Amino acid sequence: MGMLGAMVAHPEEVYPMMKLKLASDRIRRQFPAEPHWAFSYSMLQKVSRSFALVIQQLGPQLRDAVCVFYLVLRALDTVEDDTSIPSDIKMPILQNFYLHIYDRKWHFSCGAKDYKILMDKFHLVSTAFLELDKSYQEAIEDITRRMGAGMAKFICKEVESIDDYDEYCHYVAGLVGLGLSKLFHASGSEELASDNLSNSMGLFLQKTNIIRDYLEDINEIPKSRMFWPCQIWSKYADKLEDFKYAENSTKAVECLNDLVTNALIHAEDCLQYMSALKDLAIFRFCAIPQIMAIGTLALCYNNVEVFRGVVKMRRGLTAKIINQTNSMTDVYGAFYEFSSLLKSKIDDNDPNANLTRKHVEAIQKACASSGLLNTRGLHMHKSSRHTLLLIMVDSASYLISAVVGRLYVWSLVCHGFLLFLMWAVTCSCKEDYWQKRKLSMSTERP
């Protein structure tokens, strides 16, 4: 479904999309004047638009620290992801990356597109890093050192067991959760969260990405890099790439559901972490990606399209989540409803059906027992196989958005029709003019 089709089918999402677009444009106009900060924020916008939007709501010093933290780890991740770099070159770069962030001249060419630009001009990120408060620098250095060492460890190690899977996700994402908790604490806005809860925040996001990105990762050039644990996928196939083929669809989906079930383990920890946050900007910064994760898991569950292409939320639904996430009531409502969507897709014949249902019901119980759950009207879009999307709206905002959306769509249609009429009239007038001119010239001839 194209953008216009999506707007017609879901007009209540037009207003949030327009609001998101205006906010993104405003961010681009407000880049700092200093070259290194202008580069950092422009790169943030290019490598993660949604992240760039929520980060802008943080206080100035914390915003700068989180921006640099994100770009440093994104650069580290670019080195790890580039399969064209020989291991003997890649490993020392990963292990020493925490030292490079202090070097105003260091850069390393790798990656592609925007990520290559980030790496080619990484010295500008280092310059920004060196302007941060010492407490922020120490937190970023510590996490970068530990993450680089962990990534280097898995360059020569496959993800065999579920313990390996959790360890790898800890290095590449759990440590991000720990680092952000340190930055929030250093800003004076939050208490220091426990490592266990901070780790779960990262694991929930990372496992969602690993599940969703199967096809992209298996088709990676020049060689694939997969992080689905052998302990899980070997129950369903002899080779991980077998899931790409249609004849293995049943087993592929069973394996997918097994992995989604594993990821759901972290949801309750995430709810506990978010419920302790005090600062609204920090809360939104943390909550929006977590809602996106539970929503993506609901879309991926029991969905063979994960092995055929990209499964992700509509842009309009993403905009709505960004617009409407302002309290734990919103978070509990989102988690409850997305988990309900996932639960509705559980097939009793699936090998992990009972375990999946147990985890989903635990999430729903945590939401309900909070006393803050406000279940809102469901708006589902059904495909030929699944109920795909779930939208949370209160009645007032839904009505306003729907009206605005329909008016916007019809204004586009009417505008196009008027342009067509103007064109047709212009062409007709031109034709009449030239016919009259031709007639006039012919009568004037002797």
XYZ file of C-alpha atoms in Angstrom:
446
model
C 0.000 0.000 0.000
C 1.436 3.357 -1.055
C 1.474 6.515 1.030
C -1.790 7.863 -0.438
C -3.468 4.481 0.005
C -2.332 4.327 3.615
C -3.713 7.815 4.276
C -7.085 6.889 2.793
C -7.221 3.625 4.774
C -6.013 5.233 8.014
C -6.906 8.948 7.885
C -6.525 9.286 11.665
C -2.762 8.848 11.156
C -2.399 11.835 8.814
C -2.331 14.445 11.555
C 0.447 12.692 13.548
C 2.436 12.255 10.315
C 2.102 15.928 9.472
C 3.116 16.856 13.005
C 6.127 14.525 12.810
C 7.162 15.943 9.439
C 7.003 19.511 10.755
C 9.033 18.534 13.809
C 11.677 16.871 11.611
C 11.909 19.949 9.393
C 12.252 22.154 12.470
C 15.131 20.006 13.747
C 16.992 20.406 10.452
C 16.666 24.190 10.711
C 18.035 24.218 14.264
C 21.386 22.479 13.812
C 24.129 24.121 15.929
C 26.495 26.545 14.233
C 29.740 24.793 15.263
C 30.883 22.427 12.451
C 31.412 19.392 14.714
C 28.028 19.743 16.402
C 26.274 20.505 13.108
C 27.795 17.333 11.646
C 26.855 15.253 14.693
C 23.204 16.282 14.698
C 22.868 16.065 10.917
C 24.320 12.539 10.992
C 21.966 11.602 13.791
C 19.070 12.728 11.599
C 20.355 10.592 8.711
C 21.093 7.350 10.563
C 18.038 7.429 12.843
C 15.229 9.898 12.172
C 12.946 8.685 14.957
C 15.816 8.703 17.460
C 16.841 12.185 16.321
C 13.332 13.418 17.046
C 12.962 12.072 20.588
C 16.504 13.079 21.556
C 15.681 16.735 20.832
C 13.352 16.790 23.809
C 16.169 16.128 26.277
C 17.908 18.938 28.159
C 20.793 20.601 26.251
C 23.754 18.931 28.021
C 22.149 15.497 28.198
C 21.016 15.833 24.589
C 24.584 16.467 23.423
C 25.896 13.544 25.487
C 23.273 11.105 24.171
C 23.837 12.306 20.596
C 27.584 11.668 20.822
C 27.035 8.365 22.671
C 24.708 7.157 19.920
C 27.092 8.151 17.103
C 30.121 6.582 18.808
C 28.284 3.287 19.212
C 26.832 3.526 15.705
C 30.368 3.956 14.361
C 31.547 0.984 16.422
C 28.635 -1.040 15.069
C 29.528 0.010 11.505
C 33.001 -1.464 11.922
C 31.557 -4.692 13.321
C 28.909 -4.980 10.573
C 31.306 -4.420 7.655
C 32.011 -7.989 6.545
C 34.606 -6.787 4.013
C 37.079 -5.863 6.788
C 39.482 -8.748 7.555
C 39.247 -10.020 11.138
C 42.893 -9.257 11.900
C 42.216 -5.578 11.094
C 38.742 -5.377 12.581
C 39.499 -6.838 16.016
C 42.108 -4.283 17.160
C 39.899 -1.418 15.907
C 37.004 -2.700 17.999
C 39.192 -3.291 21.050
C 40.797 0.161 20.881
C 37.804 2.181 19.766
C 37.393 3.702 23.222
C 40.829 5.312 22.748
C 40.033 6.650 19.275
C 37.189 8.795 20.618
C 39.843 10.988 22.294
C 41.717 11.489 19.017
C 40.556 14.550 17.059
C 42.249 13.238 13.906
C 41.213 9.552 13.866
C 38.860 8.197 11.216
C 38.484 4.899 9.395
C 36.845 4.371 6.031
C 34.257 1.569 6.065
C 30.524 1.032 5.826
C 28.251 2.390 3.110
C 26.186 5.497 2.355
C 25.561 7.639 5.460
C 27.564 5.265 7.645
C 30.608 5.719 5.437
C 30.293 9.485 5.824
C 30.106 9.027 9.592
C 33.295 6.944 9.585
C 35.168 9.190 7.151
C 34.464 12.233 9.345
C 34.494 10.565 12.721
C 37.057 13.085 13.952
C 34.205 15.595 14.131
C 32.342 13.303 16.533
C 35.525 13.005 18.621
C 35.758 16.806 18.748
C 32.182 16.957 20.047
C 32.925 14.195 22.585
C 35.856 16.166 24.008
C 33.544 19.091 24.777
C 31.253 17.010 26.991
C 31.280 17.116 30.773
C 33.809 14.728 32.301
C 31.123 12.529 33.866
C 29.543 11.993 30.449
C 32.927 11.245 28.868
C 33.726 8.618 31.479
C 30.393 6.851 30.996
C 30.759 6.817 27.194
C 34.362 5.620 27.349
C 33.507 2.776 29.738
C 30.624 1.454 27.630
C 32.583 1.839 24.369
C 35.502 -0.135 25.824
C 33.280 -2.966 27.067
C 31.222 -3.088 23.886
C 34.261 -3.118 21.610
C 35.795 -5.988 23.582
C 32.530 -7.939 23.404
C 32.139 -7.393 19.672
C 35.717 -8.524 19.103
C 34.997 -11.680 21.087
C 32.126 -12.611 18.764
C 34.075 -11.923 15.566
C 35.569 -15.378 15.942
C 32.717 -16.947 17.890
C 29.346 -18.124 16.621
C 26.125 -17.623 18.531
C 25.531 -21.255 19.451
C 23.562 -21.343 22.699
C 20.859 -19.128 24.162
C 23.460 -17.996 26.697
C 25.686 -16.906 23.778
C 22.692 -15.068 22.310
C 22.054 -13.209 25.563
C 25.762 -12.439 25.936
C 26.074 -11.054 22.411
C 22.926 -8.935 22.836
C 24.334 -7.684 26.148
C 27.512 -6.475 24.451
C 25.819 -4.738 21.526
C 22.644 -3.443 23.200
C 22.429 -4.246 26.909
C 25.489 -2.067 27.454
C 23.683 0.745 25.638
C 20.986 0.477 28.295
C 23.611 0.606 31.044
C 25.299 3.585 29.406
C 22.086 5.554 29.025
C 21.211 4.897 32.670
C 24.630 6.312 33.606
C 24.072 9.389 31.447
C 20.610 9.969 32.905
C 22.073 9.706 36.411
C 24.998 11.987 35.548
C 22.513 14.628 34.375
C 20.960 14.661 37.847
C 17.507 13.844 36.434
C 17.209 10.171 37.430
C 18.281 7.641 40.007
C 20.796 5.090 38.736
C 18.789 2.101 37.484
C 19.938 -1.446 38.179
C 22.178 -3.115 35.630
C 19.688 -5.949 35.236
C 16.782 -3.695 34.246
C 19.017 -1.508 32.055
C 20.304 -4.623 30.306
C 16.771 -5.867 29.614
C 15.884 -2.545 27.978
C 18.667 -3.117 25.456
C 18.031 -6.842 24.959
C 14.359 -6.333 24.184
C 15.217 -3.887 21.380
C 18.150 -5.887 20.031
C 16.348 -9.218 19.894
C 13.470 -7.545 18.068
C 15.888 -6.185 15.451
C 17.667 -9.541 15.067
C 14.340 -11.311 14.533
C 13.005 -8.737 12.079
C 16.240 -8.486 10.041
C 16.612 -12.194 9.169
C 16.447 -11.747 5.399
C 18.694 -8.674 5.311
C 21.343 -10.358 7.469
C 21.279 -13.736 5.687
C 21.738 -11.980 2.322
C 24.560 -9.720 3.559
C 27.340 -9.199 0.983
C 30.097 -10.423 0.802
C 29.021 -12.896 3.511
C 26.100 -13.248 5.862
C 26.255 -12.455 9.578
C 23.549 -14.153 11.583
C 22.774 -14.007 15.282
C 19.860 -16.414 15.562
C 21.119 -18.929 18.175
C 21.844 -22.401 16.850
C 20.264 -23.906 19.978
C 16.903 -22.585 18.741
C 17.051 -22.699 14.938
C 18.642 -26.182 14.772
C 15.380 -27.601 16.147
C 13.684 -26.584 12.909
C 16.281 -26.832 10.104
C 19.690 -28.222 9.184
C 20.926 -24.839 7.938
C 19.811 -21.355 8.903
C 19.486 -20.278 5.267
C 16.891 -23.039 4.684
C 14.238 -20.726 6.124
C 14.463 -18.539 2.997
C 12.828 -21.186 0.870
C 9.061 -21.530 0.552
C 9.061 -25.294 1.089
C 10.378 -24.703 4.623
C 7.832 -22.023 5.555
C 6.118 -24.010 8.314
C 9.352 -24.736 10.174
C 10.623 -21.215 9.534
C 7.561 -19.683 11.201
C 7.837 -22.094 14.142
C 11.452 -21.010 14.653
C 10.428 -17.359 14.348
C 7.751 -17.829 17.005
C 10.288 -19.511 19.283
C 12.559 -16.456 19.033
C 9.704 -13.999 19.603
C 8.743 -15.971 22.701
C 12.333 -15.677 23.939
C 12.307 -11.899 23.427
C 9.076 -11.461 25.401
C 10.927 -12.538 28.551
C 12.387 -9.020 28.841
C 9.132 -7.061 28.526
C 8.250 -7.022 32.231
C 11.703 -5.685 33.150
C 11.243 -2.919 30.577
C 7.926 -1.917 32.133
C 9.543 -1.815 35.557
C 12.436 0.332 34.297
C 10.151 2.852 32.597
C 7.781 3.095 35.558
C 10.652 4.428 37.723
C 11.573 7.314 35.399
C 10.786 10.833 36.646
C 11.748 13.179 33.814
C 9.146 13.336 31.010
C 11.672 13.878 28.214
C 13.796 10.933 29.376
C 10.642 8.846 29.784
C 9.519 9.502 26.203
C 13.036 8.892 24.943
C 12.985 5.422 26.546
C 9.331 4.487 26.088
C 8.820 5.143 22.376
C 11.424 2.582 21.159
C 10.077 -0.027 23.597
C 6.527 0.379 22.293
C 7.876 0.111 18.755
C 9.603 -3.134 19.775
C 6.519 -4.823 21.258
C 4.545 -3.683 18.211
C 7.136 -5.082 15.808
C 7.187 -8.411 17.646
C 3.389 -8.560 17.348
C 3.667 -7.976 13.593
C 6.469 -10.498 13.117
C 4.912 -13.274 15.193
C 3.577 -16.133 13.062
C 4.301 -14.054 9.954
C 6.085 -15.797 7.080
C 6.742 -12.392 5.474
C 9.756 -12.056 7.778
C 11.428 -14.530 5.412
C 10.234 -12.796 2.258
C 10.908 -9.096 2.870
C 10.756 -6.336 5.466
C 8.116 -6.406 8.198
C 7.718 -3.096 9.971
C 5.111 -0.691 11.246
C 3.419 1.796 8.994
C 4.931 5.252 9.109
C 1.619 6.641 10.279
C 1.416 4.244 13.211
C 4.977 5.140 14.179
C 4.048 8.830 14.090
C 1.009 8.150 16.247
C 3.097 6.325 18.864
C 5.577 9.202 18.981
C 2.751 11.700 19.309
C 0.749 9.871 21.968
C 3.335 8.397 24.344
C 3.404 10.730 27.347
C 2.813 8.600 30.450
C 2.958 5.076 31.845
C -0.770 4.860 31.157
C 0.099 5.135 27.458
C 2.868 2.549 27.796
C 0.713 0.034 29.665
C -2.060 0.524 27.129
C 0.311 -0.028 24.197
C 1.964 -3.101 25.696
C -1.405 -4.580 26.643
C -2.940 -4.072 23.226
C 0.062 -5.160 21.171
C 0.413 -8.257 23.352
C -3.302 -8.900 22.777
C -2.678 -8.720 19.032
C 0.172 -11.195 19.378
C -1.971 -13.478 21.534
C -4.713 -13.511 18.899
C -2.203 -14.915 16.409
C -1.044 -17.859 18.545
C -1.712 -21.170 16.818
C -2.387 -23.989 19.293
C -0.426 -26.309 17.011
C 2.727 -24.219 17.394
C 5.348 -26.090 19.493
C 5.754 -23.080 21.820
C 2.122 -21.978 21.945
C 1.704 -22.550 25.683
C 4.958 -20.796 26.582
C 4.189 -17.860 24.294
C 0.728 -17.500 25.820
C 2.261 -17.636 29.321
C 4.660 -14.754 28.561
C 1.947 -12.686 26.899
C -0.412 -13.140 29.817
C 2.375 -12.165 32.235
C 2.808 -8.900 30.310
C -0.926 -8.258 30.362
C -1.093 -9.010 34.087
C 1.753 -6.543 34.769
C -0.117 -3.871 32.815
C -3.452 -4.550 34.499
C -2.011 -4.751 38.027
C -0.381 -1.334 37.640
C -3.743 0.343 38.165
C -2.907 2.671 35.262
C -4.164 0.566 32.385
C -6.581 2.473 30.189
C -7.597 0.204 27.352
C -8.483 2.238 24.328
C -10.417 1.484 21.190
C -8.700 -0.919 18.806
C -8.303 -0.046 15.153
C -7.054 -3.039 13.210
C -6.077 -3.398 9.598
C -6.544 -6.945 8.315
C -4.438 -8.494 5.591
C -5.129 -11.767 3.841
C -3.467 -13.687 6.655
C -3.161 -11.601 9.761
C -4.518 -8.720 11.724
C -1.526 -6.511 11.180
C -1.816 -3.251 12.971
C -3.171 -2.012 16.233
C -3.787 1.649 16.953
C -4.438 3.250 20.299
C -6.458 6.428 20.278
C -8.731 8.120 22.751
C -12.109 9.063 21.333
C -11.525 12.813 21.087
C -8.128 12.688 19.377
C -9.355 9.904 17.109
C -12.324 11.987 15.906
C -10.249 15.111 15.327
C -7.483 13.196 13.554
C -9.961 11.301 11.391
C -11.695 14.512 10.274
C -8.392 16.297 9.618
C -7.083 13.258 7.800
C -10.078 12.939 5.493
C -10.078 16.664 4.754
C -6.358 16.485 3.944
C -6.783 13.505 1.619
C -9.747 15.046 -0.180
C -7.937 18.368 -0.471
C -5.142 16.559 -2.290
C -7.645 14.902 -4.632
C -9.498 18.169 -5.288
C -6.239 20.044 -5.793
C -5.132 17.496 -8.357
C -8.485 17.669 -10.115
C -8.365 21.485 -10.243
C -4.848 21.380 -11.687
C -6.083 18.987 -14.345
C -9.016 21.291 -15.209
C -6.691 24.308 -15.410
C -4.383 22.384 -17.692
C -7.269 21.251 -19.887
C -8.718 24.768 -20.119
C -5.287 26.218 -20.895
C -4.725 23.676 -23.637
C -8.205 24.377 -25.048
C -7.599 28.135 -25.018
C -4.239 27.710 -26.692
C -5.811 25.524 -29.369
C -8.592 28.084 -29.985
C -6.032 30.876 -30.117
C -3.870 29.186 -32.716
C -6.877 28.147 -34.795
C -8.147 31.751 -34.813
C -4.663 33.044 -35.562
C -4.279 30.604 -38.424
C -7.688 31.623 -39.777
C -6.832 35.303 -39.432
C -3.507 34.894 -41.223
C -5.150 33.011 -44.048
C -7.758 35.779 -44.610
C -5.118 38.489 -44.527
C -3.167 36.953 -47.378
C -3.676 38.646 -50.768
